[in-house]
PDB file of C-alpha atoms in Angstrom:
ATOM      1  CA  LYS A 277     101.201 -42.600 -18.218  1.00  0.00           C
ATOM      2  CA  GLN A 278     104.954 -43.048 -18.288  1.00  0.00           C
ATOM      3  CA  GLU A 279     106.805 -42.465 -15.037  1.00  0.00           C
ATOM      4  CA  VAL A 280     110.576 -42.484 -14.695  1.00  0.00           C
ATOM      5  CA  THR A 281     112.272 -43.006 -11.356  1.00  0.00           C
ATOM      6  CA  GLN A 282     115.939 -42.724 -10.496  1.00  0.00           C
ATOM      7  CA  ILE A 283     117.535 -44.250  -7.457  1.00  0.00           C
ATOM      8  CA  PRO A 284     119.409 -43.089  -5.481  1.00  0.00           C
ATOM      9  CA  ALA A 285     118.638 -39.382  -5.465  1.00  0.00           C
ATOM     10  CA  ALA A 286     122.169 -38.642  -4.312  1.00  0.00           C
ATOM     11  CA  LEU A 287     125.370 -40.626  -4.100  1.00  0.00           C
ATOM     12  CA  SER A 288     128.863 -39.947  -2.790  1.00  0.00           C
ATOM     13  CA  VAL A 289     131.697 -42.337  -3.532  1.00  0.00           C
ATOM     14  CA  PRO A 290     135.489 -42.199  -3.241  1.00  0.00           C
ATOM     15  CA  GLU A 291     137.475 -41.576  -6.371  1.00  0.00           C
ATOM     16  CA  GLY A 292     138.383 -44.674  -8.316  1.00  0.00           C
ATOM     17  CA  GLU A 293     135.341 -46.711  -7.432  1.00  0.00           C
ATOM     18  CA  ASN A 294     132.996 -48.212  -9.973  1.00  0.00           C
ATOM     19  CA  LEU A 295     129.366 -47.249  -9.526  1.00  0.00           C
ATOM     20  CA  VAL A 296     125.908 -47.924 -10.885  1.00  0.00           C
ATOM     21  CA  LEU A 297     123.037 -45.502 -11.280  1.00  0.00           C
ATOM     22  CA  ASN A 298     119.552 -46.887 -11.668  1.00  0.00           C
ATOM     23  CA  CYS A 299     116.604 -45.793 -13.752  1.00  0.00           C
ATOM     24  CA  SER A 300     113.205 -47.438 -13.929  1.00  0.00           C
ATOM     25  CA  PHE A 301     110.234 -46.709 -16.156  1.00  0.00           C
ATOM     26  CA  THR A 302     106.664 -47.893 -15.967  1.00  0.00           C
ATOM     27  CA  ASP A 303     105.730 -48.263 -19.635  1.00  0.00           C
ATOM     28  CA  SER A 304     108.004 -50.540 -21.625  1.00  0.00           C
ATOM     29  CA  ALA A 305     106.690 -49.257 -24.976  1.00  0.00           C
ATOM     30  CA  ILE A 306     109.537 -46.812 -25.463  1.00  0.00           C
ATOM     31  CA  TYR A 307     111.456 -45.790 -28.556  1.00  0.00           C
ATOM     32  CA  ASN A 308     114.681 -45.228 -26.684  1.00  0.00           C
ATOM     33  CA  LEU A 309     116.223 -44.403 -23.363  1.00  0.00           C
ATOM     34  CA  GLN A 310     118.811 -41.701 -22.884  1.00  0.00           C
ATOM     35  CA  TRP A 311     121.260 -40.803 -20.171  1.00  0.00           C
ATOM     36  CA  PHE A 312     122.360 -37.216 -19.643  1.00  0.00           C
ATOM     37  CA  ARG A 313     124.758 -35.309 -17.491  1.00  0.00           C
ATOM     38  CA  GLN A 314     123.815 -31.987 -15.952  1.00  0.00           C
ATOM     39  CA  ASP A 315     126.418 -29.669 -14.501  1.00  0.00           C
ATOM     40  CA  PRO A 316     125.257 -26.885 -12.171  1.00  0.00           C
ATOM     41  CA  GLY A 317     123.488 -24.132 -14.061  1.00  0.00           C
ATOM     42  CA  LYS A 318     124.148 -25.765 -17.424  1.00  0.00           C
ATOM     43  CA  GLY A 319     122.063 -27.535 -20.029  1.00  0.00           C
ATOM     44  CA  LEU A 320     122.030 -31.277 -20.421  1.00  0.00           C
ATOM     45  CA  THR A 321     124.866 -33.110 -22.124  1.00  0.00           C
ATOM     46  CA  SER A 322     123.851 -36.309 -23.858  1.00  0.00           C
ATOM     47  CA  LEU A 323     125.904 -39.298 -22.693  1.00  0.00           C
ATOM     48  CA  LEU A 324     124.345 -42.408 -24.174  1.00  0.00           C
ATOM     49  CA  LEU A 325     121.303 -43.261 -26.250  1.00  0.00           C
ATOM     50  CA  ILE A 326     119.930 -46.800 -26.257  1.00  0.00           C
ATOM     51  CA  GLN A 327     117.394 -47.620 -28.931  1.00  0.00           C
ATOM     52  CA  SER A 328     114.532 -49.897 -27.935  1.00  0.00           C
ATOM     53  CA  SER A 329     116.043 -52.741 -29.956  1.00  0.00           C
ATOM     54  CA  GLN A 330     119.394 -52.489 -28.175  1.00  0.00           C
ATOM     55  CA  ARG A 331     120.476 -53.815 -24.810  1.00  0.00           C
ATOM     56  CA  GLU A 332     123.463 -51.627 -24.072  1.00  0.00           C
ATOM     57  CA  GLN A 333     125.685 -48.825 -25.241  1.00  0.00           C
ATOM     58  CA  THR A 334     129.224 -47.955 -24.233  1.00  0.00           C
ATOM     59  CA  SER A 335     131.219 -44.760 -24.380  1.00  0.00           C
ATOM     60  CA  GLY A 336     134.593 -44.666 -22.697  1.00  0.00           C
ATOM     61  CA  ARG A 337     134.136 -45.385 -19.000  1.00  0.00           C
ATOM     62  CA  LEU A 338     130.369 -45.318 -19.324  1.00  0.00           C
ATOM     63  CA  ASN A 339     128.138 -48.268 -20.047  1.00  0.00           C
ATOM     64  CA  ALA A 340     124.368 -48.099 -20.136  1.00  0.00           C
ATOM     65  CA  SER A 341     122.081 -51.110 -20.245  1.00  0.00           C
ATOM     66  CA  LEU A 342     118.426 -51.411 -21.094  1.00  0.00           C
ATOM     67  CA  ASP A 343     115.976 -54.108 -20.069  1.00  0.00           C
ATOM     68  CA  LYS A 344     112.628 -53.134 -21.505  1.00  0.00           C
ATOM     69  CA  SER A 345     110.771 -56.120 -20.103  1.00  0.00           C
ATOM     70  CA  SER A 346     111.616 -55.163 -16.550  1.00  0.00           C
ATOM     71  CA  GLY A 347     111.476 -51.434 -17.190  1.00  0.00           C
ATOM     72  CA  ARG A 348     115.017 -50.795 -16.069  1.00  0.00           C
ATOM     73  CA  SER A 349     118.171 -49.118 -17.240  1.00  0.00           C
ATOM     74  CA  THR A 350     121.488 -48.757 -15.504  1.00  0.00           C
ATOM     75  CA  LEU A 351     124.402 -46.427 -16.053  1.00  0.00           C
ATOM     76  CA  TYR A 352     127.721 -47.925 -15.041  1.00  0.00           C
ATOM     77  CA  ILE A 353     130.645 -45.584 -14.457  1.00  0.00           C
ATOM     78  CA  ALA A 354     134.033 -47.230 -14.186  1.00  0.00           C
ATOM     79  CA  ALA A 355     136.973 -45.825 -12.268  1.00  0.00           C
ATOM     80  CA  SER A 356     135.142 -42.721 -11.134  1.00  0.00           C
ATOM     81  CA  GLN A 357     136.900 -39.364 -11.141  1.00  0.00           C
ATOM     82  CA  PRO A 358     136.148 -36.050  -9.395  1.00  0.00           C
ATOM     83  CA  GLY A 359     135.214 -34.629 -12.800  1.00  0.00           C
ATOM     84  CA  ASP A 360     132.345 -37.094 -12.946  1.00  0.00           C
ATOM     85  CA  SER A 361     130.588 -35.166 -10.192  1.00  0.00           C
ATOM     86  CA  ALA A 362     127.311 -33.946 -11.660  1.00  0.00           C
ATOM     87  CA  THR A 363     123.632 -34.785 -11.777  1.00  0.00           C
ATOM     88  CA  TYR A 364     122.796 -37.692 -14.059  1.00  0.00           C
ATOM     89  CA  LEU A 365     119.355 -37.908 -15.628  1.00  0.00           C
ATOM     90  CA  CYS A 366     117.704 -40.641 -17.597  1.00  0.00           C
ATOM     91  CA  ALA A 367     114.808 -40.074 -19.966  1.00  0.00           C
ATOM     92  CA  ALA A 368     112.427 -42.524 -21.586  1.00  0.00           C
ATOM     93  CA  ALA A 369     111.031 -41.578 -24.965  1.00  0.00           C
ATOM     94  CA  ASP A 370     107.836 -42.732 -26.570  1.00  0.00           C
ATOM     95  CA  ASP A 371     105.714 -40.055 -28.174  1.00  0.00           C
ATOM     96  CA  LYS A 372     107.178 -37.699 -25.583  1.00  0.00           C
ATOM     97  CA  ILE A 373     110.292 -37.592 -23.457  1.00  0.00           C
ATOM     98  CA  ILE A 374     109.832 -38.224 -19.752  1.00  0.00           C
ATOM     99  CA  PHE A 375     112.718 -37.410 -17.452  1.00  0.00           C
ATOM    100  CA  GLY A 376     113.640 -38.848 -14.113  1.00  0.00           C
ATOM    101  CA  LYS A 377     114.536 -36.459 -11.308  1.00  0.00           C
ATOM    102  CA  GLY A 378     118.178 -37.384 -11.497  1.00  0.00           C
ATOM    103  CA  THR A 379     120.910 -38.719  -9.269  1.00  0.00           C
ATOM    104  CA  ARG A 380     123.322 -36.180  -7.806  1.00  0.00           C
ATOM    105  CA  LEU A 381     126.729 -37.796  -7.885  1.00  0.00           C
ATOM    106  CA  HIS A 382     129.659 -36.554  -5.849  1.00  0.00           C
ATOM    107  CA  ILE A 383     133.055 -38.164  -6.305  1.00  0.00           C
ATOM    108  CA  LEU A 384     135.288 -37.630  -3.312  1.00  0.00           C
ATOM    109  CA  PRO A 385     138.937 -36.890  -4.144  1.00  0.00           C
TER     110      PRO A 385
ATOM    111  CA  GLY B 209     107.250 -29.789  -7.886  1.00  0.00           C
ATOM    112  CA  ALA B 210     107.776 -26.929 -10.305  1.00  0.00           C
ATOM    113  CA  VAL B 211     105.849 -27.006 -13.583  1.00  0.00           C
ATOM    114  CA  VAL B 212     106.968 -25.947 -17.035  1.00  0.00           C
ATOM    115  CA  SER B 213     104.475 -25.719 -19.862  1.00  0.00           C
ATOM    116  CA  GLN B 214     104.963 -25.572 -23.596  1.00  0.00           C
ATOM    117  CA  HIS B 215     102.596 -24.382 -26.262  1.00  0.00           C
ATOM    118  CA  PRO B 216     101.666 -25.715 -28.712  1.00  0.00           C
ATOM    119  CA  SER B 217     102.184 -29.413 -28.068  1.00  0.00           C
ATOM    120  CA  ARG B 218     101.970 -30.188 -31.771  1.00  0.00           C
ATOM    121  CA  VAL B 219     102.186 -27.986 -34.828  1.00  0.00           C
ATOM    122  CA  ILE B 220     102.054 -28.720 -38.523  1.00  0.00           C
ATOM    123  CA  CYS B 221     103.052 -25.973 -40.895  1.00  0.00           C
ATOM    124  CA  LYS B 222     103.932 -25.391 -44.504  1.00  0.00           C
ATOM    125  CA  SER B 223     107.496 -24.952 -45.634  1.00  0.00           C
ATOM    126  CA  GLY B 224     108.598 -21.339 -45.493  1.00  0.00           C
ATOM    127  CA  THR B 225     106.404 -20.278 -42.625  1.00  0.00           C
ATOM    128  CA  SER B 226     107.563 -19.323 -39.152  1.00  0.00           C
ATOM    129  CA  VAL B 227     106.498 -21.123 -36.004  1.00  0.00           C
ATOM    130  CA  LYS B 228     106.667 -19.817 -32.449  1.00  0.00           C
ATOM    131  CA  ILE B 229     106.909 -22.138 -29.471  1.00  0.00           C
ATOM    132  CA  GLU B 230     106.335 -20.842 -25.964  1.00  0.00           C
ATOM    133  CA  CYS B 231     107.922 -22.145 -22.790  1.00  0.00           C
ATOM    134  CA  ARG B 232     106.524 -20.985 -19.458  1.00  0.00           C
ATOM    135  CA  SER B 233     107.514 -21.643 -15.877  1.00  0.00           C
ATOM    136  CA  LEU B 234     104.162 -21.703 -14.121  1.00  0.00           C
ATOM    137  CA  ASP B 235     105.016 -21.444 -10.444  1.00  0.00           C
ATOM    138  CA  PHE B 236     108.559 -20.190 -10.299  1.00  0.00           C
ATOM    139  CA  GLN B 237     110.813 -17.647 -11.921  1.00  0.00           C
ATOM    140  CA  ALA B 238     113.584 -18.797 -14.191  1.00  0.00           C
ATOM    141  CA  THR B 239     116.418 -16.535 -15.252  1.00  0.00           C
ATOM    142  CA  THR B 240     117.758 -19.378 -17.360  1.00  0.00           C
ATOM    143  CA  MET B 241     115.891 -21.644 -19.725  1.00  0.00           C
ATOM    144  CA  PHE B 242     117.198 -24.147 -22.222  1.00  0.00           C
ATOM    145  CA  TRP B 243     115.959 -25.272 -25.615  1.00  0.00           C
ATOM    146  CA  TYR B 244     116.593 -28.778 -26.880  1.00  0.00           C
ATOM    147  CA  ARG B 245     115.835 -30.642 -30.080  1.00  0.00           C
ATOM    148  CA  GLN B 246     115.537 -34.329 -30.797  1.00  0.00           C
ATOM    149  CA  PHE B 247     115.482 -35.820 -34.270  1.00  0.00           C
ATOM    150  CA  PRO B 248     114.101 -39.341 -34.707  1.00  0.00           C
ATOM    151  CA  LYS B 249     116.408 -42.011 -33.352  1.00  0.00           C
ATOM    152  CA  GLN B 250     118.905 -39.411 -32.173  1.00  0.00           C
ATOM    153  CA  SER B 251     119.821 -37.999 -28.802  1.00  0.00           C
ATOM    154  CA  LEU B 252     118.212 -34.939 -27.336  1.00  0.00           C
ATOM    155  CA  MET B 253     120.644 -32.131 -28.042  1.00  0.00           C
ATOM    156  CA  LEU B 254     120.997 -28.714 -26.454  1.00  0.00           C
ATOM    157  CA  MET B 255     120.304 -25.927 -28.950  1.00  0.00           C
ATOM    158  CA  ALA B 256     120.671 -22.810 -26.869  1.00  0.00           C
ATOM    159  CA  THR B 257     120.650 -21.272 -23.430  1.00  0.00           C
ATOM    160  CA  SER B 258     118.069 -18.557 -22.947  1.00  0.00           C
ATOM    161  CA  ASN B 259     118.882 -15.864 -20.378  1.00  0.00           C
ATOM    162  CA  GLU B 260     116.267 -13.391 -19.222  1.00  0.00           C
ATOM    163  CA  GLY B 261     117.062  -9.913 -20.422  1.00  0.00           C
ATOM    164  CA  SER B 262     120.029 -10.856 -22.565  1.00  0.00           C
ATOM    165  CA  LYS B 263     120.864 -12.604 -25.791  1.00  0.00           C
ATOM    166  CA  ALA B 264     120.641 -16.342 -25.992  1.00  0.00           C
ATOM    167  CA  THR B 265     123.763 -18.449 -26.206  1.00  0.00           C
ATOM    168  CA  TYR B 266     123.661 -20.909 -29.070  1.00  0.00           C
ATOM    169  CA  GLU B 267     125.445 -24.231 -29.319  1.00  0.00           C
ATOM    170  CA  GLN B 268     127.804 -24.839 -32.160  1.00  0.00           C
ATOM    171  CA  GLY B 269     126.000 -25.631 -35.381  1.00  0.00           C
ATOM    172  CA  VAL B 270     122.705 -23.996 -34.403  1.00  0.00           C
ATOM    173  CA  GLU B 271     121.796 -21.016 -36.564  1.00  0.00           C
ATOM    174  CA  LYS B 272     120.826 -18.092 -34.368  1.00  0.00           C
ATOM    175  CA  ASP B 273     119.072 -16.288 -37.222  1.00  0.00           C
ATOM    176  CA  LYS B 274     116.923 -19.315 -37.908  1.00  0.00           C
ATOM    177  CA  PHE B 275     116.061 -20.171 -34.325  1.00  0.00           C
ATOM    178  CA  LEU B 276     115.146 -16.915 -32.647  1.00  0.00           C
ATOM    179  CA  ILE B 277     114.973 -17.024 -28.874  1.00  0.00           C
ATOM    180  CA  ASN B 278     113.378 -14.344 -26.744  1.00  0.00           C
ATOM    181  CA  HIS B 279     113.417 -14.529 -22.961  1.00  0.00           C
ATOM    182  CA  ALA B 280     111.467 -11.376 -22.226  1.00  0.00           C
ATOM    183  CA  SER B 281     110.327 -12.226 -18.715  1.00  0.00           C
ATOM    184  CA  LEU B 282     111.297 -14.478 -15.837  1.00  0.00           C
ATOM    185  CA  THR B 283     108.539 -16.919 -16.728  1.00  0.00           C
ATOM    186  CA  LEU B 284     108.513 -16.982 -20.516  1.00  0.00           C
ATOM    187  CA  SER B 285     110.938 -17.916 -23.250  1.00  0.00           C
ATOM    188  CA  THR B 286     109.953 -18.277 -26.885  1.00  0.00           C
ATOM    189  CA  LEU B 287     111.621 -20.138 -29.719  1.00  0.00           C
ATOM    190  CA  THR B 288     110.704 -19.054 -33.229  1.00  0.00           C
ATOM    191  CA  VAL B 289     111.663 -21.315 -36.096  1.00  0.00           C
ATOM    192  CA  THR B 290     111.876 -18.939 -39.030  1.00  0.00           C
ATOM    193  CA  SER B 291     111.265 -20.007 -42.604  1.00  0.00           C
ATOM    194  CA  ALA B 292     110.777 -23.573 -41.491  1.00  0.00           C
ATOM    195  CA  HIS B 293     111.745 -26.421 -43.798  1.00  0.00           C
ATOM    196  CA  PRO B 294     110.995 -30.144 -43.606  1.00  0.00           C
ATOM    197  CA  GLU B 295     114.422 -30.807 -42.110  1.00  0.00           C
ATOM    198  CA  ASP B 296     113.404 -28.673 -39.122  1.00  0.00           C
ATOM    199  CA  SER B 297     110.736 -31.227 -38.267  1.00  0.00           C
ATOM    200  CA  SER B 298     111.658 -32.424 -34.824  1.00  0.00           C
ATOM    201  CA  PHE B 299     110.672 -32.639 -31.197  1.00  0.00           C
ATOM    202  CA  TYR B 300     111.516 -29.424 -29.346  1.00  0.00           C
ATOM    203  CA  ILE B 301     111.637 -29.356 -25.576  1.00  0.00           C
ATOM    204  CA  CYS B 302     112.450 -26.594 -23.149  1.00  0.00           C
ATOM    205  CA  SER B 303     113.564 -26.609 -19.561  1.00  0.00           C
ATOM    206  CA  ALA B 304     113.902 -24.024 -16.823  1.00  0.00           C
ATOM    207  CA  LEU B 305     116.310 -23.724 -13.934  1.00  0.00           C
ATOM    208  CA  ALA B 306     114.482 -23.332 -10.656  1.00  0.00           C
ATOM    209  CA  GLY B 307     117.356 -21.976  -8.603  1.00  0.00           C
ATOM    210  CA  GLY B 308     117.757 -23.132  -5.053  1.00  0.00           C
ATOM    211  CA  PRO B 309     120.606 -25.209  -3.639  1.00  0.00           C
ATOM    212  CA  TYR B 310     120.548 -27.736  -6.467  1.00  0.00           C
ATOM    213  CA  ASN B 311     119.389 -25.443  -9.272  1.00  0.00           C
ATOM    214  CA  GLU B 312     117.155 -28.239 -10.483  1.00  0.00           C
ATOM    215  CA  GLN B 313     116.085 -28.283 -14.089  1.00  0.00           C
ATOM    216  CA  PHE B 314     112.382 -28.795 -14.897  1.00  0.00           C
ATOM    217  CA  PHE B 315     111.269 -29.853 -18.345  1.00  0.00           C
ATOM    218  CA  GLY B 316     108.334 -28.906 -20.482  1.00  0.00           C
ATOM    219  CA  PRO B 317     106.255 -31.591 -22.205  1.00  0.00           C
ATOM    220  CA  GLY B 318     107.718 -30.800 -25.611  1.00  0.00           C
ATOM    221  CA  THR B 319     106.444 -29.615 -28.978  1.00  0.00           C
ATOM    222  CA  ARG B 320     106.372 -31.824 -32.035  1.00  0.00           C
ATOM    223  CA  LEU B 321     106.928 -29.748 -35.147  1.00  0.00           C
ATOM    224  CA  THR B 322     106.121 -31.162 -38.569  1.00  0.00           C
ATOM    225  CA  VAL B 323     106.971 -29.066 -41.588  1.00  0.00           C
ATOM    226  CA  LEU B 324     105.305 -30.150 -44.809  1.00  0.00           C
TER     227      LEU B 324
END
């Protein structure tokens, strides 16, 4: 049974810093891994999708990596801004989509 | 933690029929639920926000007359795919907001719809 874990559960960093969010999954037989952003009371916004055959994806200041063999993915946020404050979720997809519990990120102005 | 169920988990139907998918919060009340859809090799995308007692809010590009959402109680939201066609075949997943200080979102296990 697939389990997805995100560490840390919460993170506060000063504005401008680069940061890394971690996601681990127990079953490497996934189709893809996705990273989402969740703002309070809102639905998920898709950030990056990494297919199982890929190792990373980049969008603007965001870079996500995937290492299937070790069951890990990271989301790198460069030059963080207060607007990046949100909860970030990763999800591993095989026949179903299994979500982590998220990392609550707070960027301090 | 809070549990969200979906029914059915899989459904196969003929083109032109309508399919109803239920999303239930089992141990908490949710005034807001969300419906998502994922096509193969694509990202999970938000379709609509379901609010108890009011009309759903649909994302751009999602046909409200085709995807009927009813949030009749604080524990149940339904998504009806009307006159389904093969291009509607997808993985549909719902989530519910549990309130509280973080207003955490809990996800259902998803429904795989195949339209023949």
